């Protein structure tokens, strides 16, 4: 840039200053308005939207799908799409290093690359077109970031094709076209470049729309993480009921294991005793649950060691044990397992039966346990599964489930016990048996609405 | 009394000169898009202030990071507000800094005599992204852990230097307590120090050359 141009620029700036404003108070006023507006926006976001909390980090849970902060999503998606390109896509560092690196280098050195002294947008069609295309790609890639790049099955996967075209082919060709035009046609290329940018942008938006329309529906995210102490204790108790009750009993007091194949008669220290609770720290307890105690017959439960529990889940179990049994801890008020029933009210599967089953039955009545194939994980399983099934029938007080939880074993033709009383070691409390009775007698409604519809007529009081 | 105090301070600090040189300056006719730079500065200060409060309770260790944040959110008075502002402020800052960059690009404000201001501005944009990347790991939740695993893996794909970069970022072959400590250190000391220094130079250059005017057909 020669001295003359510099002088012209300086003079022009002086003239602009003449008809301009004062930094204080004119410019500062606008700055303050915008900053204050952003501050209010943040207050509103923090108050009414809050911060979503995923579960605690668990290095053993490799099935977790990583998702970066939203402003890196476009890069993430770009990498995924780039990986689809045959041959070139296998050279990972082109997409991870060379392309982003080149983009950053161009951005940094921009003042030295675009050396013309012109500032008006009409004289800068190429740079503005490139930037516009870049921003449209960023936005569209961000929008389709959560849609799988491949379907994993054979056949035409429309969302995959559409996103490859909209996210990679169109912008790639458009960038190429812009540069070819800029360097071959020089000044005459203006119109062509503008049209290329507009058409490419519209195409990208259209293909993004197609991708979103044809995207496979993704399952809803897992349930909310328990954050408050009572919620964590409840979560811990549910997990304890599933994984630990068989050997340790529902109050942790078992000292000789009964009725567990392979561990029959095994002696253990009651885990609700002071001997255990006072001498073992939280982290040691977590490790025992995670590693198990192979010498004493306890399986590892941590995911890292072949079990089923994540770190967070083990944490909840330990929290539950502390607050439930350790006399140095005071149990906070915890929500009841199910809402109490009024006279004549009919319980539903969703609200009442599911949490009860989860706490008292699932421990054995799930796949891989000895249970005559009677699984109780879902509404349908409770109604229909089992070798002796159906184990419950609407309105039948002689249903196997009702008899066994009321202390009546089922006998076969020879008078031998076919199904013992349930749960095997300890009878359910009367009010829980009452819930089951009311539910079966009223016709086993699944949802709360169905139950409410049945509740209008008061039922005869069941005999426990 | 106030007059006397002002005179005393002015003699020593040069308040009058400061007013004349920093505040009472002519500017070209302003545009609302020009407020984004100062908005970025405001967000930086806000992130600094809320971040400092968060370090009072936050513990950068895999055993306690998650629980300390749960504690901040549930038990510390107004902890949820400070964390909420810091969390959303991070996203907003990336957005505002980026739009600021686009504005400067569209008005070509990076041309003579403001090339250096742009150069430093790109540095500030990258550092802001770095702050976002390092800060994301600190809550030590599943999403953060796995996103950082993948993020550092990507950094590790650089030819020849990849292995070294990966180990330098993670403090070992895998994400561990060292990684968290490192990211924490970068997030609260190294990157903010660099940011603050570069912001100082950026501001000096803006005051020296003045805000650029909105280009018309002459430019």
XYZ file of C-alpha atoms in Angstrom:
683
model
C 0.000 0.000 0.000
C 1.506 3.292 -1.062
C 1.612 6.520 0.917
C -1.031 8.134 -1.249
C -3.701 5.507 -0.459
C -2.818 5.723 3.215
C -3.311 9.484 3.070
C -6.675 9.122 1.314
C -7.831 6.664 3.978
C -6.734 8.957 6.806
C -8.436 11.945 5.249
C -11.645 10.032 4.730
C -11.552 8.960 8.394
C -11.024 12.557 9.519
C -14.091 13.595 7.548
C -16.128 10.800 9.162
C -14.992 11.951 12.585
C -16.230 15.471 11.806
C -19.778 14.277 11.299
C -19.515 11.635 14.010
C -20.260 11.485 17.732
C -18.384 11.584 21.071
C -17.123 8.350 22.609
C -18.501 9.586 25.922
C -21.456 9.675 26.245
C -22.807 8.637 22.790
C -20.934 5.399 22.093
C -20.696 4.338 25.725
C -24.450 4.705 26.098
C -25.074 2.128 23.374
C -22.427 -0.190 24.821
C -24.051 -0.047 28.232
C -27.518 -0.734 26.833
C -26.307 -3.846 24.986
C -24.223 -5.161 27.890
C -27.081 -4.657 30.301
C -29.431 -6.413 27.916
C -27.073 -9.404 27.747
C -26.814 -9.449 31.539
C -30.596 -9.548 31.913
C -30.718 -12.330 29.309
C -28.184 -14.334 31.344
C -30.165 -13.815 34.548
C -33.293 -15.085 32.819
C -31.478 -18.100 31.342
C -29.899 -18.986 34.689
C -33.213 -18.633 36.515
C -35.726 -20.138 34.141
C -33.714 -22.552 32.020
C -31.025 -23.564 34.506
C -28.178 -25.957 33.842
C -28.783 -29.494 32.607
C -26.759 -32.022 34.593
C -25.768 -35.317 32.988
C -24.642 -38.171 35.258
C -21.177 -38.247 36.797
C -18.260 -39.181 34.528
C -17.839 -42.925 34.233
C -14.689 -44.004 32.387
C -15.978 -47.583 32.142
C -19.180 -46.644 30.305
C -17.836 -46.521 26.769
C -21.326 -46.750 25.304
C -21.939 -43.096 26.120
C -22.304 -41.001 22.965
C -19.984 -38.001 23.300
C -21.398 -34.614 22.399
C -19.244 -31.486 22.533
C -20.452 -28.012 23.408
C -22.839 -26.722 20.762
C -20.294 -24.365 19.216
C -18.025 -27.297 18.309
C -20.856 -29.409 16.916
C -20.331 -28.196 13.356
C -16.717 -29.413 13.415
C -17.819 -32.709 14.889
C -20.365 -33.182 12.126
C -17.880 -32.126 9.479
C -15.473 -34.824 10.674
C -18.216 -37.443 10.612
C -19.260 -36.503 7.076
C -15.674 -36.233 5.881
C -15.040 -39.755 7.134
C -17.661 -40.947 4.606
C -15.560 -39.889 1.611
C -13.963 -42.948 0.018
C -10.152 -43.210 0.288
C -9.496 -39.575 1.255
C -11.865 -39.911 4.215
C -9.546 -42.476 5.784
C -6.773 -39.916 6.147
C -8.131 -38.433 9.323
C -5.705 -35.577 9.787
C -6.810 -33.843 6.597
C -10.156 -33.156 8.257
C -8.905 -32.723 11.808
C -5.798 -30.659 11.188
C -5.248 -29.472 7.652
C -8.692 -28.085 6.775
C -9.424 -26.337 10.113
C -5.797 -25.241 10.305
C -5.957 -23.724 6.842
C -9.232 -21.964 7.683
C -7.733 -20.451 10.837
C -4.571 -19.456 8.983
C -6.572 -17.684 6.272
C -8.679 -15.944 8.906
C -5.601 -14.811 10.822
C -3.700 -13.552 7.812
C -6.775 -11.978 6.250
C -5.468 -8.384 6.278
C -2.383 -9.559 4.388
C -4.289 -11.742 1.930
C -7.020 -9.310 0.995
C -4.742 -6.371 0.259
C -7.080 -4.130 -1.734
C -7.808 -0.892 0.135
C -11.541 -1.101 -0.651
C -13.964 -1.570 2.187
C -17.419 -1.296 0.642
C -19.139 -4.684 0.322
C -19.822 -4.104 -3.399
C -16.088 -4.241 -3.998
C -15.512 -7.327 -1.838
C -17.798 -9.932 -3.357
C -15.384 -12.870 -3.059
C -14.527 -12.545 0.658
C -18.114 -11.836 1.645
C -19.404 -14.750 -0.434
C -16.865 -17.103 1.138
C -17.766 -15.934 4.643
C -21.501 -16.203 3.957
C -21.134 -19.756 2.655
C -18.964 -20.645 5.619
C -21.538 -19.351 8.106
C -24.418 -21.107 6.354
C -22.445 -24.387 6.461
C -21.690 -23.900 10.122
C -25.335 -23.319 10.979
C -26.666 -26.172 8.847
C -24.010 -28.619 10.078
C -24.878 -27.669 13.656
C -28.553 -28.327 13.025
C -27.990 -31.842 11.693
C -25.217 -32.695 14.160
C -27.366 -35.128 16.146
C -28.580 -37.083 13.145
C -26.578 -40.281 12.587
C -24.346 -40.140 9.523
C -25.037 -43.743 8.613
C -28.020 -45.876 9.479
C -26.001 -49.020 10.164
C -28.417 -51.064 8.024
C -28.609 -51.815 4.324
C -30.940 -49.915 2.051
C -31.412 -46.282 1.146
C -30.897 -43.948 4.060
C -32.335 -40.661 2.820
C -31.169 -38.581 5.789
C -27.606 -39.793 5.225
C -27.567 -38.961 1.528
C -29.229 -35.594 2.084
C -26.762 -34.564 4.774
C -23.769 -35.607 2.719
C -25.004 -33.512 -0.200
C -26.067 -30.514 1.900
C -23.186 -30.593 4.343
C -20.267 -31.540 2.118
C -20.945 -31.663 -1.633
C -22.813 -28.376 -2.095
C -20.508 -26.167 0.006
C -17.449 -27.914 -1.441
C -18.528 -27.284 -5.020
C -19.636 -23.724 -4.197
C -16.274 -22.809 -2.654
C -14.502 -24.310 -5.648
C -16.792 -22.428 -8.043
C -16.236 -19.113 -6.246
C -12.470 -19.356 -6.458
C -12.453 -20.499 -10.078
C -14.706 -17.580 -11.027
C -12.700 -15.083 -9.008
C -9.414 -16.048 -10.661
C -10.558 -16.642 -14.232
C -13.203 -14.001 -14.800
C -11.721 -11.351 -12.442
C -13.982 -8.256 -12.413
C -16.766 -9.800 -14.507
C -17.384 -12.557 -11.956
C -19.416 -10.467 -9.491
C -22.873 -11.614 -10.546
C -21.828 -15.237 -10.936
C -20.343 -15.288 -7.472
C -23.415 -13.748 -5.876
C -25.666 -16.271 -7.599
C -23.401 -19.165 -6.664
C -23.558 -18.117 -3.027
C -27.315 -17.625 -2.989
C -28.086 -20.874 -4.811
C -25.631 -22.890 -2.719
C -27.080 -21.443 0.494
C -30.630 -22.248 -0.540
C -29.588 -25.788 -1.508
C -27.834 -26.294 1.821
C -30.920 -25.147 3.695
C -33.149 -27.397 1.571
C -30.974 -30.483 2.106
C -30.749 -29.739 5.806
C -34.535 -29.573 5.888
C -34.702 -32.913 4.036
C -32.246 -34.440 6.504
C -34.316 -33.270 9.440
C -37.564 -34.526 7.884
C -36.184 -37.954 7.022
C -34.115 -38.343 10.170
C -34.864 -41.497 12.121
C -36.689 -40.670 15.324
C -34.270 -40.862 18.186
C -35.348 -42.330 21.489
C -35.988 -39.838 24.244
C -33.055 -39.207 26.527
C -32.663 -41.221 29.689
C -34.514 -40.156 32.806
C -33.411 -37.100 34.721
C -30.441 -37.600 37.021
C -31.309 -37.489 40.718
C -29.625 -34.376 42.105
C -31.214 -33.769 45.482
C -30.298 -35.970 48.433
C -33.788 -37.521 48.882
C -33.885 -38.378 45.166
C -30.440 -39.944 45.366
C -31.458 -41.987 48.390
C -34.570 -43.214 46.591
C -32.536 -44.055 43.493
C -30.047 -45.887 45.717
C -32.818 -47.836 47.442
C -34.290 -48.898 44.109
C -30.888 -50.050 42.879
C -30.200 -51.798 46.178
C -33.554 -53.569 45.854
C -32.631 -54.861 42.427
C -29.003 -55.815 42.929
C -28.348 -56.427 46.611
C -31.553 -57.641 48.295
C -31.182 -61.261 47.162
C -28.158 -61.817 49.379
C -28.216 -58.971 51.868
C -31.957 -58.708 52.507
C -34.017 -55.570 52.178
C -32.684 -54.103 55.410
C -29.097 -55.374 55.054
C -29.453 -57.568 58.144
C -28.828 -60.974 56.550
C -25.986 -62.908 58.170
C -26.522 -66.278 56.509
C -27.563 -66.342 52.861
C -30.671 -68.354 52.108
C -32.184 -69.353 48.830
C -29.460 -68.118 46.533
C -28.032 -70.743 44.236
C -24.335 -71.303 44.811
C -24.159 -69.161 47.925
C -26.531 -71.138 50.113
C -25.466 -70.965 53.755
C -22.636 -68.549 53.093
C -22.017 -66.421 56.181
C -21.574 -62.675 55.933
C -21.412 -59.651 58.169
C -24.733 -57.844 58.210
C -24.067 -54.705 56.165
C -26.403 -52.601 58.263
C -24.264 -53.191 61.348
C -21.980 -50.642 62.970
C -19.068 -53.006 62.310
C -19.490 -52.319 58.636
C -20.848 -48.783 58.583
C -18.401 -47.325 61.119
C -15.262 -48.945 59.766
C -15.702 -48.717 56.004
C -15.553 -45.319 54.340
C -17.786 -44.313 51.451
C -15.046 -44.742 48.880
C -14.054 -48.162 50.248
C -17.694 -49.215 50.116
C -17.969 -48.015 46.539
C -14.921 -50.067 45.672
C -16.286 -53.197 47.327
C -19.470 -52.844 45.271
C -17.513 -52.170 42.092
C -14.847 -54.923 42.465
C -16.975 -57.340 44.432
C -15.281 -59.755 46.863
C -14.460 -62.746 44.718
C -13.093 -64.727 47.645
C -16.353 -64.358 49.557
C -18.555 -65.049 46.553
C -19.625 -61.468 45.836
C -19.685 -60.595 42.145
C -18.251 -57.342 40.857
C -21.073 -54.862 40.183
C -19.115 -52.007 38.575
C -19.318 -51.724 34.817
C -15.549 -51.588 34.587
C -15.335 -55.074 36.122
C -18.143 -56.737 34.188
C -21.094 -55.694 36.359
C -24.063 -53.549 35.507
C -23.718 -50.452 37.684
C -22.223 -47.091 36.755
C -20.199 -45.001 39.157
C -23.138 -42.740 39.883
C -25.387 -45.689 40.617
C -22.878 -47.154 43.056
C -22.682 -43.727 44.701
C -26.451 -43.702 45.188
C -26.438 -47.160 46.760
C -23.789 -46.080 49.263
C -25.743 -42.889 49.995
C -28.851 -44.961 50.618
C -26.981 -47.339 52.960
C -25.575 -44.451 54.959
C -28.813 -42.576 55.436
C -30.943 -45.645 55.981
C -28.772 -47.580 58.430
C -25.929 -45.461 59.776
C -27.094 -43.870 63.025
C -24.739 -40.925 62.538
C -26.804 -39.802 59.555
C -30.294 -38.409 59.724
C -32.678 -39.560 57.013
C -34.143 -36.554 55.209
C -37.839 -36.698 54.324
C -38.056 -39.000 51.319
C -41.000 -39.238 48.958
C -43.105 -42.362 49.653
C -42.700 -45.237 47.203
C -46.232 -44.704 45.899
C -48.957 -42.186 46.794
C -51.253 -43.470 49.532
C -54.610 -44.769 48.348
C -57.900 -43.290 49.467
C -60.998 -45.357 50.192
C -62.292 -46.807 46.908
C -59.344 -45.508 44.863
C -57.894 -47.866 42.269
C -54.102 -48.017 41.897
C -52.528 -47.938 38.422
C -49.518 -49.766 37.030
C -47.616 -46.567 36.182
C -48.026 -44.836 39.537
C -48.258 -47.624 42.098
C -47.395 -51.086 40.840
C -44.273 -50.223 38.830
C -42.328 -48.671 41.743
C -43.397 -51.465 44.110
C -42.395 -54.172 41.637
C -39.103 -52.397 41.013
C -38.299 -52.411 44.692
C -39.567 -55.828 45.763
C -39.767 -58.145 42.763
C -37.415 -57.168 39.918
C -34.382 -58.372 41.857
C -35.285 -61.946 40.892
C -37.957 -61.448 38.235
C -35.664 -60.289 35.470
C -33.739 -62.034 32.731
C -30.935 -64.310 33.860
C -32.423 -65.227 37.249
C -34.232 -68.348 38.387
C -37.885 -67.314 38.201
C -39.814 -69.782 35.990
C -39.405 -67.168 33.258
C -41.813 -64.833 35.006
C -40.391 -61.385 34.239
C -41.834 -58.252 35.763
C -40.033 -55.473 33.909
C -43.046 -54.115 32.030
C -46.842 -54.117 32.200
C -47.102 -56.752 29.487
C -44.530 -59.031 31.086
C -46.358 -58.951 34.417
C -49.619 -59.932 32.704
C -48.420 -62.519 30.241
C -44.955 -63.976 30.896
C -44.002 -66.982 32.990
C -43.980 -70.791 32.577
C -47.084 -71.079 34.774
C -48.630 -67.921 33.353
C -50.722 -66.040 33.207
C -49.851 -65.316 36.816
C -52.489 -62.657 37.195
C -55.965 -62.354 35.743
C -58.179 -59.328 36.125
C -60.688 -59.753 38.951
C -59.406 -63.216 39.929
C -58.569 -63.389 43.645
C -57.030 -66.831 43.012
C -54.349 -65.381 40.727
C -50.975 -66.961 41.405
C -49.448 -63.571 42.146
C -52.083 -62.652 44.726
C -51.942 -66.034 46.453
C -48.188 -66.187 46.734
C -47.760 -62.686 48.117
C -50.413 -63.503 50.714
C -48.453 -66.487 52.013
C -50.197 -69.298 50.088
C -47.745 -71.451 48.107
C -48.940 -73.034 44.865
C -48.855 -76.840 44.950
C -48.662 -79.189 42.027
C -50.779 -82.315 41.566
C -48.591 -84.394 43.893
C -48.891 -81.860 46.665
C -45.303 -80.629 46.247
C -44.583 -76.953 46.324
C -44.487 -75.587 42.782
C -44.192 -71.924 43.592
C -43.218 -70.743 47.047
C -44.546 -67.717 48.824
C -43.342 -64.406 47.463
C -41.085 -62.651 48.190
C -39.288 -65.793 49.422
C -37.718 -64.440 52.592
C -39.986 -61.774 53.941
C -43.659 -61.109 53.442
C -44.707 -57.755 51.943
C -46.296 -55.209 54.208
C -50.084 -55.335 54.427
C -50.603 -52.009 52.670
C -48.538 -53.150 49.663
C -50.509 -56.408 49.428
C -53.625 -54.239 49.564
C -52.375 -52.232 46.576
C -51.881 -55.432 44.542
C -55.317 -56.756 45.554
C -57.112 -53.571 44.619
C -55.229 -53.384 41.360
C -55.995 -56.949 40.235
C -59.586 -56.861 41.414
C -60.262 -53.599 39.602
C -58.987 -54.931 36.294
C -55.286 -53.996 36.341
C -55.376 -50.511 34.795
C -52.088 -49.409 33.261
C -52.220 -45.604 33.352
C -53.367 -43.237 36.054
C -56.269 -42.095 33.841
C -57.579 -45.621 33.408
C -57.360 -46.157 37.142
C -59.179 -42.903 37.867
C -61.993 -43.965 35.562
C -62.394 -47.185 37.532
C -62.237 -45.457 40.895
C -65.704 -43.970 40.786
C -67.394 -47.053 42.223
C -66.027 -47.815 45.719
C -64.642 -51.322 46.016
C -65.413 -53.806 48.754
C -62.648 -53.590 51.332
C -60.192 -56.381 50.553
C -59.220 -58.817 53.247
C -55.486 -59.032 53.725
C -14.265 19.142 50.163
C -14.985 16.943 47.117
C -13.302 19.537 44.938
C -10.200 19.311 47.097
C -10.192 15.521 47.012
C -10.601 15.558 43.244
C -7.735 18.035 42.813
C -5.513 15.927 45.044
C -6.277 12.757 43.066
C -6.075 14.541 39.726
C -2.581 15.848 40.507
C -1.417 12.301 41.202
C -3.506 10.179 38.812
C -4.109 12.629 36.007
C -7.876 12.143 35.955
C -8.370 15.133 33.658
C -5.919 13.777 31.097
C -7.557 10.375 31.278
C -10.950 11.913 30.588
C -9.593 13.917 27.662
C -7.682 10.994 26.116
C -9.933 8.038 26.831
C -13.490 9.269 27.053
C -13.843 12.633 25.341
C -12.800 11.352 21.940
C -14.499 11.880 18.601
C -15.929 8.737 16.999
C -17.479 8.121 13.588
C -21.236 7.883 13.612
C -21.978 4.810 15.667
C -23.835 1.687 14.743
C -25.421 -0.843 17.106
C -23.259 -3.608 15.626
C -20.256 -1.735 16.997
C -21.297 -2.503 20.579
C -20.383 -6.189 20.281
C -16.723 -5.611 21.123
C -17.529 -3.940 24.403
C -20.198 -6.586 25.019
C -17.477 -9.259 24.665
C -15.362 -7.369 27.198
C -18.334 -7.171 29.560
C -18.938 -10.915 29.240
C -15.248 -11.614 29.839
C -15.371 -9.627 33.081
C -18.631 -11.304 34.083
C -17.163 -14.764 33.389
C -14.102 -13.783 35.418
C -16.169 -12.619 38.373
C -18.541 -15.613 38.437
C -15.608 -17.957 37.782
C -13.748 -16.598 40.785
C -16.803 -17.201 42.969
C -17.114 -20.748 41.653
C -13.523 -21.606 42.626
C -14.491 -21.021 46.274
C -16.364 -24.355 46.313
C -15.226 -26.160 43.186
C -12.659 -28.947 43.672
C -10.695 -30.064 40.605
C -10.428 -33.758 41.385
C -12.330 -36.633 39.778
C -13.614 -37.712 43.189
C -15.065 -34.360 44.145
C -15.595 -32.209 41.049
C -19.087 -33.491 40.271
C -20.210 -33.452 43.889
C -18.792 -29.991 44.517
C -20.828 -28.666 41.606
C -23.947 -30.436 42.823
C -23.262 -28.738 46.153
C -22.896 -25.324 44.480
C -26.160 -25.849 42.612
C -28.212 -27.079 45.561
C -26.761 -25.867 48.828
C -24.716 -22.696 48.333
C -26.783 -19.504 48.597
C -27.253 -18.227 45.037
C -24.795 -20.871 43.822
C -27.282 -21.881 41.129
C -27.358 -18.287 39.889
C -23.578 -17.888 39.739
C -23.172 -21.266 38.020
C -26.085 -20.538 35.714
C -24.617 -17.210 34.643
C -21.188 -18.777 34.135
C -22.648 -21.667 32.130
C -24.826 -19.556 29.856
C -22.308 -16.724 29.773
C -19.777 -19.087 28.187
C -22.119 -19.892 25.311
C -23.142 -16.281 24.918
C -19.537 -15.111 24.920
C -18.591 -17.485 22.103
C -21.605 -16.272 20.162
C -20.973 -12.568 20.758
C -17.245 -12.806 20.000
C -18.011 -14.693 16.799
C -20.630 -12.188 15.634
C -18.192 -9.386 16.490
C -15.645 -11.063 14.222
C -18.210 -11.369 11.410
C -19.137 -7.701 11.787
C -15.496 -6.643 11.509
C -15.159 -8.916 8.493
C -18.219 -7.537 6.696
C -17.278 -3.881 7.230
C -13.650 -4.743 6.387
C -12.539 -2.877 9.500
C -9.388 -4.994 9.604
C -7.772 -3.046 6.770
C -5.146 -0.342 7.132
C -4.429 0.845 9.818
C -6.121 -1.833 11.941
C -4.411 -5.044 10.721
C -2.790 -5.708 14.078
C -6.100 -5.233 15.913
C -7.547 -8.020 13.728
C -4.590 -10.298 14.294
C -4.993 -10.003 18.044
C -8.750 -10.327 17.669
C -8.361 -13.733 15.988
C -6.149 -14.708 18.922
C -8.903 -13.635 21.303
C -11.488 -15.678 19.387
C -9.315 -18.796 19.551
C -8.591 -18.259 23.239
C -12.323 -17.884 23.910
C -12.906 -21.242 22.202
C -10.052 -22.648 24.291
C -11.777 -21.401 27.424
C -14.961 -23.135 26.283
C -13.118 -26.391 25.607
C -11.234 -26.459 28.926
C -14.206 -25.261 30.971
C -16.469 -27.944 29.553
C -14.498 -30.744 31.228
C -14.540 -29.238 34.717
C -18.006 -30.446 35.873
C -16.669 -33.988 35.249
C -19.964 -35.398 34.040
C -20.420 -38.085 31.383
C -20.912 -35.640 28.533
C -17.848 -33.602 29.492
C -15.695 -36.661 30.010
C -16.473 -38.297 26.686
C -16.522 -35.064 24.702
C -13.062 -34.267 26.017
C -11.878 -37.805 25.297
C -12.890 -37.341 21.680
C -11.706 -33.726 21.541
C -8.218 -34.587 22.726
C -8.175 -37.585 20.404
C -8.818 -35.215 17.501
C -5.922 -33.030 18.652
C -3.878 -36.230 18.800
C -4.414 -36.948 15.112
C -1.850 -34.329 14.072
C 0.842 -36.121 12.059
C 4.159 -36.670 13.901
C 3.325 -34.386 16.846
C -0.037 -36.022 17.631
C 1.193 -38.372 20.318
C 3.014 -35.578 22.107
C 0.034 -33.181 21.939
C -2.304 -35.870 23.198
C -0.090 -36.668 26.180
C 0.515 -33.001 26.915
C -3.219 -32.303 26.970
C -4.188 -35.375 28.960
C -1.156 -35.665 31.183
C -0.882 -39.334 30.197
C -2.391 -41.791 27.740
C -5.921 -41.496 29.205
C -8.119 -38.870 30.794
C -7.348 -38.825 34.492
C -7.048 -36.632 37.544
C -4.053 -35.022 35.847
C -6.153 -34.020 32.840
C -8.720 -32.362 35.069
C -5.998 -30.537 37.012
C -4.406 -29.393 33.763
C -7.638 -28.181 32.222
C -8.508 -26.413 35.464
C -5.155 -24.672 35.524
C -5.486 -23.663 31.883
C -9.046 -22.527 32.427
C -8.466 -20.338 35.460
C -4.861 -19.172 35.021
C -3.142 -19.647 31.686
C -5.877 -18.780 29.193
C -7.424 -15.912 31.228
C -3.988 -14.379 31.726
C -3.336 -14.511 27.986
C -6.833 -13.247 27.250
C -6.506 -10.321 29.649
C -3.127 -9.358 28.216
C -4.312 -9.518 24.618
C -7.521 -7.653 25.470
C -5.318 -4.875 26.859
C -3.390 -4.611 23.584
C -6.627 -4.871 21.569
C -8.130 -1.966 23.531
C -4.987 0.132 23.234
C -5.063 -0.328 19.454
C -8.750 0.570 19.265
C -8.166 3.789 21.227
C -5.091 4.599 19.174
C -6.787 4.225 15.780
C -10.359 4.962 16.793
C -13.358 2.892 15.834
C -13.606 2.377 12.082
C -16.465 4.084 10.277
C -19.185 2.237 8.433
C -17.954 1.962 4.820
C -19.907 3.793 2.111
C -19.476 3.602 -1.653
C -16.376 5.804 -1.564
C -14.454 3.235 0.511
